[in-house]
Amino acid sequence: MKNEQRDKYQSPALRTPCSFGEFLSAGEDSRYKHIIRRLEGMREKLQRQPRHDVAREVEGLLSVVLTLTTTEDVVMDLVAFPHAAEHRQIHQSLCVHTAQLRYRSVSDPAFMRNLDEARHLWLKHIELHDRAFEAFLMS
């Protein structure tokens, strides 16, 4: 990757330039803050108020998921990550799984299980695939 590309990455989500290192550290924080914590927050809300409508929270989660995965896909292409195609397919699967939450009813007893499953899939992805991408970037 050319240094000017690596040093100044234009975030499509934020439309503001940032250093590549800032992108990486923001990405890690963003994944936990905006994906994992949102899923946990929805679960906690539903435990306190079982009939609470989390549609707005799911919409917000889906928006963040699409933004973060799209941004990461662009960066993988910029740096010629050798596992980009596989990583992108996993992103697509995670996005579909997250979008499916929108169509499931909170009154369905399986909804809490769906939230837990989504959290598990995201944690697994972050720990395995995103860590491998980060290692590639740092090498």
PDB file of C-alpha atoms in Angstrom:
ATOM      1  CA  MET A   1       0.000   0.000   0.000  1.00  0.00           C
ATOM      2  CA  LYS A   2       1.320   3.442  -0.816  1.00  0.00           C
ATOM      3  CA  ASN A   3       2.279   5.474   2.248  1.00  0.00           C
ATOM      4  CA  GLU A   4      -0.053   8.345   1.413  1.00  0.00           C
ATOM      5  CA  GLN A   5      -2.951   5.883   1.136  1.00  0.00           C
ATOM      6  CA  ARG A   6      -1.971   4.176   4.355  1.00  0.00           C
ATOM      7  CA  ASP A   7      -1.293   7.403   6.252  1.00  0.00           C
ATOM      8  CA  LYS A   8      -4.486   9.170   5.258  1.00  0.00           C
ATOM      9  CA  TYR A   9      -7.459   6.870   4.990  1.00  0.00           C
ATOM     10  CA  GLN A  10     -10.711   8.572   4.086  1.00  0.00           C
ATOM     11  CA  SER A  11     -13.379   6.973   6.201  1.00  0.00           C
ATOM     12  CA  PRO A  12     -16.500   6.552   4.051  1.00  0.00           C
ATOM     13  CA  ALA A  13     -18.585   6.298   7.200  1.00  0.00           C
ATOM     14  CA  LEU A  14     -17.348   9.539   8.696  1.00  0.00           C
ATOM     15  CA  ARG A  15     -16.153  11.350   5.563  1.00  0.00           C
ATOM     16  CA  THR A  16     -13.213  12.660   7.563  1.00  0.00           C
ATOM     17  CA  PRO A  17      -9.548  11.820   7.081  1.00  0.00           C
ATOM     18  CA  CYS A  18      -7.802   9.934   9.843  1.00  0.00           C
ATOM     19  CA  SER A  19      -4.475   8.185  10.187  1.00  0.00           C
ATOM     20  CA  PHE A  20      -4.448   4.473   9.497  1.00  0.00           C
ATOM     21  CA  GLY A  21      -3.457   3.777  13.106  1.00  0.00           C
ATOM     22  CA  GLU A  22      -6.446   5.802  14.321  1.00  0.00           C
ATOM     23  CA  PHE A  23      -8.671   3.795  11.997  1.00  0.00           C
ATOM     24  CA  LEU A  24      -7.415   0.533  13.500  1.00  0.00           C
ATOM     25  CA  SER A  25      -7.821   1.609  17.096  1.00  0.00           C
ATOM     26  CA  ALA A  26     -11.195   3.215  16.388  1.00  0.00           C
ATOM     27  CA  GLY A  27     -12.284   0.053  14.572  1.00  0.00           C
ATOM     28  CA  GLU A  28     -11.542  -2.141  17.559  1.00  0.00           C
ATOM     29  CA  ASP A  29     -13.358   0.202  19.922  1.00  0.00           C
ATOM     30  CA  SER A  30     -16.192   0.600  17.443  1.00  0.00           C
ATOM     31  CA  ARG A  31     -16.776  -3.123  17.073  1.00  0.00           C
ATOM     32  CA  TYR A  32     -17.253  -3.608  20.785  1.00  0.00           C
ATOM     33  CA  LYS A  33     -18.951  -0.309  21.496  1.00  0.00           C
ATOM     34  CA  HIS A  34     -21.310  -0.266  18.556  1.00  0.00           C
ATOM     35  CA  ILE A  35     -22.007  -3.948  17.959  1.00  0.00           C
ATOM     36  CA  ILE A  36     -21.398  -6.035  21.073  1.00  0.00           C
ATOM     37  CA  ARG A  37     -22.594  -3.456  23.568  1.00  0.00           C
ATOM     38  CA  ARG A  38     -25.708  -2.714  21.500  1.00  0.00           C
ATOM     39  CA  LEU A  39     -26.608  -6.405  21.430  1.00  0.00           C
ATOM     40  CA  GLU A  40     -26.013  -6.647  25.171  1.00  0.00           C
ATOM     41  CA  GLY A  41     -28.054  -3.479  25.736  1.00  0.00           C
ATOM     42  CA  MET A  42     -31.015  -4.891  23.811  1.00  0.00           C
ATOM     43  CA  ARG A  43     -30.828  -8.097  25.823  1.00  0.00           C
ATOM     44  CA  GLU A  44     -30.743  -6.208  29.127  1.00  0.00           C
ATOM     45  CA  LYS A  45     -33.656  -4.018  28.047  1.00  0.00           C
ATOM     46  CA  LEU A  46     -35.718  -7.074  27.156  1.00  0.00           C
ATOM     47  CA  GLN A  47     -34.892  -8.737  30.466  1.00  0.00           C
ATOM     48  CA  ARG A  48     -36.208  -5.673  32.317  1.00  0.00           C
ATOM     49  CA  GLN A  49     -39.140  -5.058  29.954  1.00  0.00           C
ATOM     50  CA  PRO A  50     -39.970  -8.267  28.059  1.00  0.00           C
ATOM     51  CA  ARG A  51     -42.421  -6.538  25.689  1.00  0.00           C
ATOM     52  CA  HIS A  52     -40.114  -3.618  24.862  1.00  0.00           C
ATOM     53  CA  ASP A  53     -39.960  -2.944  21.119  1.00  0.00           C
ATOM     54  CA  VAL A  54     -36.283  -2.998  20.121  1.00  0.00           C
ATOM     55  CA  ALA A  55     -36.958  -2.251  16.444  1.00  0.00           C
ATOM     56  CA  ARG A  56     -35.229   1.140  16.627  1.00  0.00           C
ATOM     57  CA  GLU A  57     -32.202  -0.399  18.362  1.00  0.00           C
ATOM     58  CA  VAL A  58     -32.010  -3.158  15.743  1.00  0.00           C
ATOM     59  CA  GLU A  59     -32.170  -0.555  12.954  1.00  0.00           C
ATOM     60  CA  GLY A  60     -29.334   1.381  14.588  1.00  0.00           C
ATOM     61  CA  LEU A  61     -27.314  -1.809  15.014  1.00  0.00           C
ATOM     62  CA  LEU A  62     -27.803  -2.777  11.380  1.00  0.00           C
ATOM     63  CA  SER A  63     -26.717   0.674  10.215  1.00  0.00           C
ATOM     64  CA  VAL A  64     -23.530   0.454  12.289  1.00  0.00           C
ATOM     65  CA  VAL A  65     -22.824  -3.110  11.144  1.00  0.00           C
ATOM     66  CA  LEU A  66     -23.141  -2.129   7.483  1.00  0.00           C
ATOM     67  CA  THR A  67     -20.940   0.938   7.965  1.00  0.00           C
ATOM     68  CA  LEU A  68     -18.197  -0.906   9.850  1.00  0.00           C
ATOM     69  CA  THR A  69     -18.081  -3.911   7.530  1.00  0.00           C
ATOM     70  CA  THR A  70     -18.118  -1.754   4.395  1.00  0.00           C
ATOM     71  CA  THR A  71     -15.286   0.356   5.763  1.00  0.00           C
ATOM     72  CA  GLU A  72     -13.266  -2.716   6.683  1.00  0.00           C
ATOM     73  CA  ASP A  73     -13.880  -4.241   3.239  1.00  0.00           C
ATOM     74  CA  VAL A  74     -12.505  -1.085   1.586  1.00  0.00           C
ATOM     75  CA  VAL A  75      -9.404  -1.158   3.778  1.00  0.00           C
ATOM     76  CA  MET A  76      -8.832  -4.856   3.030  1.00  0.00           C
ATOM     77  CA  ASP A  77      -8.842  -4.018  -0.680  1.00  0.00           C
ATOM     78  CA  LEU A  78      -6.507  -1.045  -0.189  1.00  0.00           C
ATOM     79  CA  VAL A  79      -3.898  -3.166   1.574  1.00  0.00           C
ATOM     80  CA  ALA A  80      -4.375  -6.251  -0.623  1.00  0.00           C
ATOM     81  CA  PHE A  81      -5.260  -8.503   2.311  1.00  0.00           C
ATOM     82  CA  PRO A  82      -4.846 -12.062   0.968  1.00  0.00           C
ATOM     83  CA  HIS A  83      -7.954 -13.352   2.766  1.00  0.00           C
ATOM     84  CA  ALA A  84     -10.184 -10.427   1.793  1.00  0.00           C
ATOM     85  CA  ALA A  85     -12.668 -12.488  -0.248  1.00  0.00           C
ATOM     86  CA  GLU A  86     -13.293 -14.950   2.585  1.00  0.00           C
ATOM     87  CA  HIS A  87     -13.455 -12.145   5.145  1.00  0.00           C
ATOM     88  CA  ARG A  88     -15.945 -10.242   2.971  1.00  0.00           C
ATOM     89  CA  GLN A  89     -18.167 -13.348   2.714  1.00  0.00           C
ATOM     90  CA  ILE A  90     -18.169 -13.638   6.495  1.00  0.00           C
ATOM     91  CA  HIS A  91     -19.137  -9.963   6.712  1.00  0.00           C
ATOM     92  CA  GLN A  92     -22.036 -10.607   4.341  1.00  0.00           C
ATOM     93  CA  SER A  93     -23.221 -13.522   6.439  1.00  0.00           C
ATOM     94  CA  LEU A  94     -22.986 -11.462   9.637  1.00  0.00           C
ATOM     95  CA  CYS A  95     -24.890  -8.600   8.016  1.00  0.00           C
ATOM     96  CA  VAL A  96     -27.672 -10.961   6.900  1.00  0.00           C
ATOM     97  CA  HIS A  97     -27.855 -12.542  10.353  1.00  0.00           C
ATOM     98  CA  THR A  98     -28.042  -9.079  11.954  1.00  0.00           C
ATOM     99  CA  ALA A  99     -30.698  -7.924   9.462  1.00  0.00           C
ATOM    100  CA  GLN A 100     -32.809 -10.989  10.270  1.00  0.00           C
ATOM    101  CA  LEU A 101     -33.168  -9.710  13.841  1.00  0.00           C
ATOM    102  CA  ARG A 102     -35.255  -6.888  12.408  1.00  0.00           C
ATOM    103  CA  TYR A 103     -37.892  -9.338  11.196  1.00  0.00           C
ATOM    104  CA  ARG A 104     -38.082 -11.469  14.295  1.00  0.00           C
ATOM    105  CA  SER A 105     -40.671 -10.621  16.889  1.00  0.00           C
ATOM    106  CA  VAL A 106     -39.662  -9.674  20.416  1.00  0.00           C
ATOM    107  CA  SER A 107     -42.617 -11.769  21.608  1.00  0.00           C
ATOM    108  CA  ASP A 108     -40.964 -14.850  20.066  1.00  0.00           C
ATOM    109  CA  PRO A 109     -39.242 -16.768  22.878  1.00  0.00           C
ATOM    110  CA  ALA A 110     -36.356 -17.466  20.513  1.00  0.00           C
ATOM    111  CA  PHE A 111     -35.585 -13.741  20.107  1.00  0.00           C
ATOM    112  CA  MET A 112     -33.294 -13.628  23.165  1.00  0.00           C
ATOM    113  CA  ARG A 113     -31.521 -16.691  21.824  1.00  0.00           C
ATOM    114  CA  ASN A 114     -31.162 -14.899  18.458  1.00  0.00           C
ATOM    115  CA  LEU A 115     -29.539 -11.924  20.205  1.00  0.00           C
ATOM    116  CA  ASP A 116     -27.166 -14.248  22.055  1.00  0.00           C
ATOM    117  CA  GLU A 117     -26.318 -16.058  18.835  1.00  0.00           C
ATOM    118  CA  ALA A 118     -25.620 -12.768  17.037  1.00  0.00           C
ATOM    119  CA  ARG A 119     -23.364 -11.656  19.898  1.00  0.00           C
ATOM    120  CA  HIS A 120     -21.501 -14.975  19.810  1.00  0.00           C
ATOM    121  CA  LEU A 121     -21.010 -14.807  16.023  1.00  0.00           C
ATOM    122  CA  TRP A 122     -19.697 -11.250  16.214  1.00  0.00           C
ATOM    123  CA  LEU A 123     -17.325 -12.027  19.081  1.00  0.00           C
ATOM    124  CA  LYS A 124     -15.999 -15.052  17.216  1.00  0.00           C
ATOM    125  CA  HIS A 125     -15.505 -12.970  14.058  1.00  0.00           C
ATOM    126  CA  ILE A 126     -13.698 -10.201  15.912  1.00  0.00           C
ATOM    127  CA  GLU A 127     -11.416 -12.582  17.779  1.00  0.00           C
ATOM    128  CA  LEU A 128     -10.545 -14.813  14.817  1.00  0.00           C
ATOM    129  CA  HIS A 129     -10.897 -12.949  11.547  1.00  0.00           C
ATOM    130  CA  ASP A 130     -10.466  -9.318  12.544  1.00  0.00           C
ATOM    131  CA  ARG A 131      -7.435 -10.167  14.712  1.00  0.00           C
ATOM    132  CA  ALA A 132      -5.867 -11.960  11.728  1.00  0.00           C
ATOM    133  CA  PHE A 133      -6.489  -8.878   9.583  1.00  0.00           C
ATOM    134  CA  GLU A 134      -4.968  -6.631  12.251  1.00  0.00           C
ATOM    135  CA  ALA A 135      -1.908  -8.917  12.458  1.00  0.00           C
ATOM    136  CA  PHE A 136      -1.519  -8.648   8.671  1.00  0.00           C
ATOM    137  CA  LEU A 137      -1.698  -4.858   8.873  1.00  0.00           C
ATOM    138  CA  MET A 138       0.919  -4.728  11.600  1.00  0.00           C
ATOM    139  CA  SER A 139       3.355  -7.022   9.776  1.00  0.00           C
TER     140      SER A 139
END
